[in-house]
XYZ file of C-alpha atoms in Angstrom:
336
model
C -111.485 -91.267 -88.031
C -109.966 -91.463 -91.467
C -113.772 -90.895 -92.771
C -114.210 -87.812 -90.855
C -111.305 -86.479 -92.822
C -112.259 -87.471 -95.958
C -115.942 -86.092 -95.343
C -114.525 -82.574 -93.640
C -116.480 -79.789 -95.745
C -116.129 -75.616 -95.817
C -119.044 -75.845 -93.328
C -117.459 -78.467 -90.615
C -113.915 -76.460 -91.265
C -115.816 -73.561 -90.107
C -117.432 -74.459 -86.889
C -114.171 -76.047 -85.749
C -112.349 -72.469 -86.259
C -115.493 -70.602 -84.692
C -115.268 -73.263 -81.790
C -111.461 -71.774 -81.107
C -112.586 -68.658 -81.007
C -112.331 -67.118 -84.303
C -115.468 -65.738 -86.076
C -115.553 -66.032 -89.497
C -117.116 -64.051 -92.544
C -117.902 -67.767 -93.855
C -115.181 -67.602 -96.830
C -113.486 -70.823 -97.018
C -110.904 -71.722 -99.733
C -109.069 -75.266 -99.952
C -105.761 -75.059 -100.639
C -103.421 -77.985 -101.869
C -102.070 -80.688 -99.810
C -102.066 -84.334 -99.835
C -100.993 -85.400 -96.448
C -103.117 -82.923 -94.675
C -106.399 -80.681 -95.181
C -105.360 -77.327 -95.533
C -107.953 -73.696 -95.771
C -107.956 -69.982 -96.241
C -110.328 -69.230 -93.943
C -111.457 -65.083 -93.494
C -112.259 -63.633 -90.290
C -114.684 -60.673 -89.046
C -112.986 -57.767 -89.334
C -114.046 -57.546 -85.741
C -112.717 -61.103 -84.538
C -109.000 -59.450 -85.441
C -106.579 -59.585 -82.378
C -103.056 -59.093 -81.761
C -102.273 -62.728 -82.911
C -100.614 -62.067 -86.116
C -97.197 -61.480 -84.837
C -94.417 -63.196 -87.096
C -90.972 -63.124 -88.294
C -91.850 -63.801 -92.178
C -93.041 -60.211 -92.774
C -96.609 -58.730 -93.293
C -99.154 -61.602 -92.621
C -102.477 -60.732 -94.826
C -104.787 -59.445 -91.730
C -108.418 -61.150 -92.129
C -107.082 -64.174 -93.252
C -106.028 -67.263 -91.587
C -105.018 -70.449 -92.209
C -106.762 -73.843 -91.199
C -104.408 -76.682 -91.084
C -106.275 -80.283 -89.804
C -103.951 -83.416 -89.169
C -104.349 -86.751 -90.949
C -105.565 -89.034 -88.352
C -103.073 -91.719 -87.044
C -99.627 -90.057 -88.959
C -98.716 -87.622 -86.001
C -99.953 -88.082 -81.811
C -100.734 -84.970 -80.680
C -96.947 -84.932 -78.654
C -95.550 -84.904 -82.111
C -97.406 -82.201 -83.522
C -96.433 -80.351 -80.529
C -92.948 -81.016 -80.980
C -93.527 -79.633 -84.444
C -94.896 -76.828 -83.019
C -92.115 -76.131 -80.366
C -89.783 -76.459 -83.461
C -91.400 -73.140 -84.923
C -91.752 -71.031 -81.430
C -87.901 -71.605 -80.714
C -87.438 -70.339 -84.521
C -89.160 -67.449 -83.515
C -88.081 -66.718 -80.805
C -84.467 -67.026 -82.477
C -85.692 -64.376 -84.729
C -85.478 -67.168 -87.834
C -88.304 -66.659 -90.483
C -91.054 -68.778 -89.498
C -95.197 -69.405 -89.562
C -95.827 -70.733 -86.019
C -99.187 -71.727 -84.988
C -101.608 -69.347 -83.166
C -102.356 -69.839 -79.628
C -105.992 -70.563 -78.717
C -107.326 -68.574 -76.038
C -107.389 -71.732 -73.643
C -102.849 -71.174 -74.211
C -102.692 -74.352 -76.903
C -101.553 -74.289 -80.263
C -103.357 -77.282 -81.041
C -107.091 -78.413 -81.055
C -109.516 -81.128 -81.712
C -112.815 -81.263 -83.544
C -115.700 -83.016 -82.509
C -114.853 -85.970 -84.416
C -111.646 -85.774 -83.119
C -109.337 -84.428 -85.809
C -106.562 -82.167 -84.319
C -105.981 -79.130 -86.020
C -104.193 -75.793 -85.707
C -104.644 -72.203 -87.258
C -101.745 -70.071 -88.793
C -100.988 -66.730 -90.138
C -101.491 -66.424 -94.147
C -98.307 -65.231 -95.557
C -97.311 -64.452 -98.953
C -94.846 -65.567 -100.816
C -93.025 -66.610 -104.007
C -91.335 -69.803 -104.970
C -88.364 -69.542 -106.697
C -88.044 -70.485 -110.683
C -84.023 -71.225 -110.587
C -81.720 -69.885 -107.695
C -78.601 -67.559 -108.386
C -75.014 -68.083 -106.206
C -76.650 -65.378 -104.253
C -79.714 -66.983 -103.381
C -78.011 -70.041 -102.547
C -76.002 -68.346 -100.143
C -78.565 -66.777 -98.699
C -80.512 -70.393 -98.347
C -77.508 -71.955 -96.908
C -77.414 -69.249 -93.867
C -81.044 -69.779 -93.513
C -80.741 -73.229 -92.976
C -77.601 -73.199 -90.926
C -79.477 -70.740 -88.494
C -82.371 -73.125 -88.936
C -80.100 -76.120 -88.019
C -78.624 -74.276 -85.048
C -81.846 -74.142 -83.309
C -82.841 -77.628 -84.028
C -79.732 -78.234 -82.573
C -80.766 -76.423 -79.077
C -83.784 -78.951 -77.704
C -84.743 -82.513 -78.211
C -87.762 -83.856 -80.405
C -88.424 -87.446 -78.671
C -91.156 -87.869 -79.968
C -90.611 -87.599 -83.052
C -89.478 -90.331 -86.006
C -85.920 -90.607 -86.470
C -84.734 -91.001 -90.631
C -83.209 -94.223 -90.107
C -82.913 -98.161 -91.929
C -85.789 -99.124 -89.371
C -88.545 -96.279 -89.775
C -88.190 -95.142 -93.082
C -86.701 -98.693 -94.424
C -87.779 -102.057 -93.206
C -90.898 -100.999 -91.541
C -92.001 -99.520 -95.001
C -90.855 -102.781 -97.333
C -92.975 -104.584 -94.701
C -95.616 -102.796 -95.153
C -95.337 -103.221 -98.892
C -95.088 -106.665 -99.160
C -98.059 -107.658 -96.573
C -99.839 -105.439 -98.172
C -99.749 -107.098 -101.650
C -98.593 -103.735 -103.279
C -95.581 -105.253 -104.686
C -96.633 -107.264 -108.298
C -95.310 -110.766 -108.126
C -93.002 -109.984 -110.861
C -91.170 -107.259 -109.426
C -91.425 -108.741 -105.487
C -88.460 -110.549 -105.378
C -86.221 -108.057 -106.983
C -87.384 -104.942 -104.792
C -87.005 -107.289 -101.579
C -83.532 -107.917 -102.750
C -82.411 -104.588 -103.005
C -83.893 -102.889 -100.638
C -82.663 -105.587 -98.135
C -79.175 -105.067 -99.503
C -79.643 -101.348 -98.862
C -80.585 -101.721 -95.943
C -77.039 -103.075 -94.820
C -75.113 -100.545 -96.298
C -77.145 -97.274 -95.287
C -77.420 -99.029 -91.377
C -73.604 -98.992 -91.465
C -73.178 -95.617 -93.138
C -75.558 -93.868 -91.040
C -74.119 -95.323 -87.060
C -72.592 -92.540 -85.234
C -73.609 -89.823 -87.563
C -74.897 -86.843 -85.366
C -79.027 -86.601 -85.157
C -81.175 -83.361 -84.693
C -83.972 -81.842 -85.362
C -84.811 -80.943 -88.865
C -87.287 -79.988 -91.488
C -86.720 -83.056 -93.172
C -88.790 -81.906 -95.798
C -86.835 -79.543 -97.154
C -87.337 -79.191 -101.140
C -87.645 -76.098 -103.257
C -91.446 -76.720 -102.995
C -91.227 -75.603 -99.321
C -89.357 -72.585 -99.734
C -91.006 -69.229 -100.144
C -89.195 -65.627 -101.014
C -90.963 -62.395 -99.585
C -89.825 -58.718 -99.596
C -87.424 -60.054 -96.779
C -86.035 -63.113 -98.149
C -86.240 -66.569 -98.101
C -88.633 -68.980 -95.667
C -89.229 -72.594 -95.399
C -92.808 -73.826 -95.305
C -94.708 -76.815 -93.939
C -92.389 -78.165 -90.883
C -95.343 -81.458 -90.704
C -92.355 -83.890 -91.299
C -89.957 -82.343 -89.311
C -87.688 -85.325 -88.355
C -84.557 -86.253 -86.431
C -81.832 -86.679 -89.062
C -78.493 -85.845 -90.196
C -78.407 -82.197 -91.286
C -77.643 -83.195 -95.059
C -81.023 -84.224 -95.326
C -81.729 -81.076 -95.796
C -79.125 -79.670 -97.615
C -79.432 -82.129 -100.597
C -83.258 -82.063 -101.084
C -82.663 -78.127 -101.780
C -80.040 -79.659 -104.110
C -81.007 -83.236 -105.510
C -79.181 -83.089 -108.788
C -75.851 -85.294 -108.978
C -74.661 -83.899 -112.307
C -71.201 -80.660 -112.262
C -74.069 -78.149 -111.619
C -75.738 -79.632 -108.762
C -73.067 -80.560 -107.083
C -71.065 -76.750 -107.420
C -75.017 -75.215 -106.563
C -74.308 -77.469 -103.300
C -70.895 -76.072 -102.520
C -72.125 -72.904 -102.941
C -75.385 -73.547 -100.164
C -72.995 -75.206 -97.892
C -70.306 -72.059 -98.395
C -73.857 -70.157 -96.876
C -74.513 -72.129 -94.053
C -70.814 -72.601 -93.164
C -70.925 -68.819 -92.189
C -73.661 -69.516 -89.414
C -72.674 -73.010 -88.145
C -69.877 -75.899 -88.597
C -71.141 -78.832 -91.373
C -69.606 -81.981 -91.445
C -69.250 -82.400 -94.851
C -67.966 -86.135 -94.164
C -71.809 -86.650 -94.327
C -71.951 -85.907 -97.898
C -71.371 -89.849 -98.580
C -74.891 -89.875 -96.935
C -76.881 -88.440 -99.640
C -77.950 -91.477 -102.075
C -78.492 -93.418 -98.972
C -80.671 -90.986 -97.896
C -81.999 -90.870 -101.283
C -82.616 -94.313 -101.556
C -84.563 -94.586 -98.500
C -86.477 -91.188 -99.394
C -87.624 -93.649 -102.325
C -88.955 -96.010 -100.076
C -90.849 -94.018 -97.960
C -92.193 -92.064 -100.548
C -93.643 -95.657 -102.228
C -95.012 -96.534 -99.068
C -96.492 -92.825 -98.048
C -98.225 -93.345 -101.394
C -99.469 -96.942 -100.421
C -100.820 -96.226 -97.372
C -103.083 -93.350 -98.284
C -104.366 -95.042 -101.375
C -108.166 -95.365 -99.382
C -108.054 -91.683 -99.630
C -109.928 -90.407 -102.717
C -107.377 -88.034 -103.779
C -104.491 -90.326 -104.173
C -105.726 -92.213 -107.295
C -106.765 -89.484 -109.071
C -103.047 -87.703 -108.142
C -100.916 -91.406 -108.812
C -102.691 -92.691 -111.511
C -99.331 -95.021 -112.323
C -99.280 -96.369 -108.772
C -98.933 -100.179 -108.908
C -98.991 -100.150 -112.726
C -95.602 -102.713 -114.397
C -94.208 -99.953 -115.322
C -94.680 -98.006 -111.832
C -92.701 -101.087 -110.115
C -90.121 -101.770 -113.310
C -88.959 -97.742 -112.465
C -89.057 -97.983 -108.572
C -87.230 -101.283 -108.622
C -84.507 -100.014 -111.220
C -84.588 -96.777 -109.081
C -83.576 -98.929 -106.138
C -80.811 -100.900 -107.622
C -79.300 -97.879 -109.599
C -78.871 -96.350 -105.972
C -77.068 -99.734 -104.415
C -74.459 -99.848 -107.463
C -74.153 -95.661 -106.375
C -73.358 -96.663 -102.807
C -71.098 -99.838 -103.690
C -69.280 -97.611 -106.125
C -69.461 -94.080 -104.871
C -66.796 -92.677 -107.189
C -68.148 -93.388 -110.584
C-alpha cells in the first residue's frame, strides 16, 4: 500500500477523480504536503455542477482539489469522522472546506490500489505575516464557534491527545526502532518517562472534545471574509487549549498578552477554562514527541530525507533531548 502512494503520478491522480465522476481537462498540479498527497486538479467546463457550495467565500469554479490518505494513519471511520467534523461546521454556518459528495452520497473513495481519497473545493486565501489585537480577536471567536461545534457530537474513533497515544506508544516506537543513538537513549527514556507522570496527572479530568488539533498559523487562511482554518486531517479529541496555544506558541510578555487577547475573542462565543492554561508545555512536550516519532515513521517515504536532512544526526538528538528536559524543569517549576 505504502508503494502505491509513493508511486501515485498526475496520470493515476486523474483516473481516480474521473472514476468519481469528475472529468477533467488533464491539468494536474501537486501541491505541498507531507503527510498526505495533495492536487489541483481542473475540470471540463462541462463536468461543473452545483457542488461548490461553501461557507469560505468564492471557491475558484474549474478547479478542485484532490486530497489521497496515507495508507495505515487514518481507517476510513476516522476520516469520516473528520469529515462529519466539517459538515456540522457548515451547517453551523462556521467557515469551512468540506469534502464533496460523490454521486454514489460518500465523501470518501478508494482507488484501485486501495488508497482512500476525497475531492474539495479550491479556495483562496492568504496566510497571515503577524496578527494585530484585531485579528486575534477575530481568531479567538472563530475558534470558540469552532470549539462549540466540536463540542455538539462525539469523534470515537478518533485518537485522543493523551500520555498513552501521543507519549509512550511513540517513545516505544523510538526505541525498538533503533532511532534513538546510544548516547542520547538513556537520557530521552528518562525524561520522557518522567513526563509522562506529570502530564498523566495534569491532564485526568480535564474536559475532551473534538478539535483541530492542528491548529498553527500555517493552517489558517484570511479571504475577503475573514479568517479560516485549513487541513482538519489531525483533528483530535483534546483539551480546547490545544488549540489555542499552537495559534500562540511563544512563552515570552508578547505571547502570552497575544494569548489573552485570542482568549478575550473566543470568550465572547463560548466559556474557556482557563485553569487549563497549566496544560500548555505538557502539551508541548508531548507535541515534541509525536512530532519525533511522525518524522520516524515516515522516513521510508522519499520525501522525508530530503525535507529532515538533520533527522537522527548528534546534534538532532542533543536538541530533542535538551528540548525534553527544558520542558520537565517548566512543568516542575511552572512559575519561573
Amino acid at each position: 500500500m505504502s508503494q502505491f502512494f509513493f508511486e501515485l503520478t498526475p496520470d493515476k491522480v486523474l483516473t481516480a477523480v474521473e472514476s468519481a465522476g469528475f472529468e477533467c481537462t488533464g491539468r494536474c498540479l501537486s501541491l505541498n504536503s507531507f503527510e498526505n498527497r495533495v492536487y489541483d486538479v481542473e475540470l471540463e467546463p462541462d463536468a461543473l455542477g452545483d457542488d461548490v457550495s461553501i461557507s469560505t467565500g468564492v471557491a475558484t469554479r474549474n478547479r478542485r482539489v484532490a486530497k489521497f490518505y496515507r495508507p495505515g494513519r487514518w481507517s476510513k471511520q476516522q476520516i469520516l469522522e473528520e469529515h462529519q467534523f466539517l459538515f456540522d461546521l457548515q451547517a453551523a454556518e462556521i467557515p469551512a472546506i468540506a469534502p464533496l459528495r460523490f454521486p454514489d452520497g460518500e465523501s470518501v473513495h478508494e482507488t484501485d490500489t486501495g488508497i482512500l481519497f476525497a475531492i474539495f473545493p479550491k479556495v483562496g486565501g492568504r496566510a497571515p505575516d503577524e496578527l494585530s489585537d484585531e485579528q486575534l480577536i477575530r481568531i479567538g471567536r472563530l475558534l470558540g464557534r469552532v470549539h462549540a461545534v466540536g463540542a455538539s457530537r462525539s469523534a470515537p474513533h478518533r485518537v485522543s491527545i493523551d500520555v498513552q497515544t501521543y507519549g509512550r506508544t511513540n517513545l516505544e516506537f523510538l526505541l525498538k526502532g533503533g532511532f534513538i543513538p546510544v548516547e542520547f537513549r538513556g537520557r530521552y527514556e528518562k525524561v520522557a518517562n518522567g513526563l509522562f507522570e506529570k502530564i498523566d496527572a495534569g491532564l485526568k479530568g480535564v474536559l475532551y472534545q473534538r478539535i483541530h488539533g492542528d491548529c498553527h498559523l500555517g493552517n489558517l487562511l484570511w479571504n475577503q471574509e475573514g479568517p479560516f482554518f485549513l487541513d482538519f486531517d489531525d483533528m483530535v479529541r483534546g483539551p480546547q487549549v490545544q488549540d489555542i496555544w499552537l495559534l500562540v506558541p511563544g512563552r515570552d510578555p508578547e505571547a502570552r498578552r497575544q494569548r489573552e487577547v485570542l482568549i478575550e475573542g473566543y470568550e465572547e462565543m463560548r466559556v474557556f477554562d482557563r485553569s487549563t492554561l497549566r496544560l500548555i508545555e505538557p502539551l508541548r512536550a508531548l507535541r515534541f514527541i509525536h512530532y519525533t516519532a511522525w518524522v520516524a515513521r515516515r522516513w521510508e517515504d522519499p520525501a522525508f530525507p530530503l525535507a529532515f536532512p538533520e533527522f537522527g544526526s548528534h546534534r538532532y538528538w542533543s536538541d530533542e533531548t535538551g528540548d525534553l528536559e527544558e520542558q520537565l524543569r517548566l512543568i516542575l517549576t511552572p512559575d519561573l
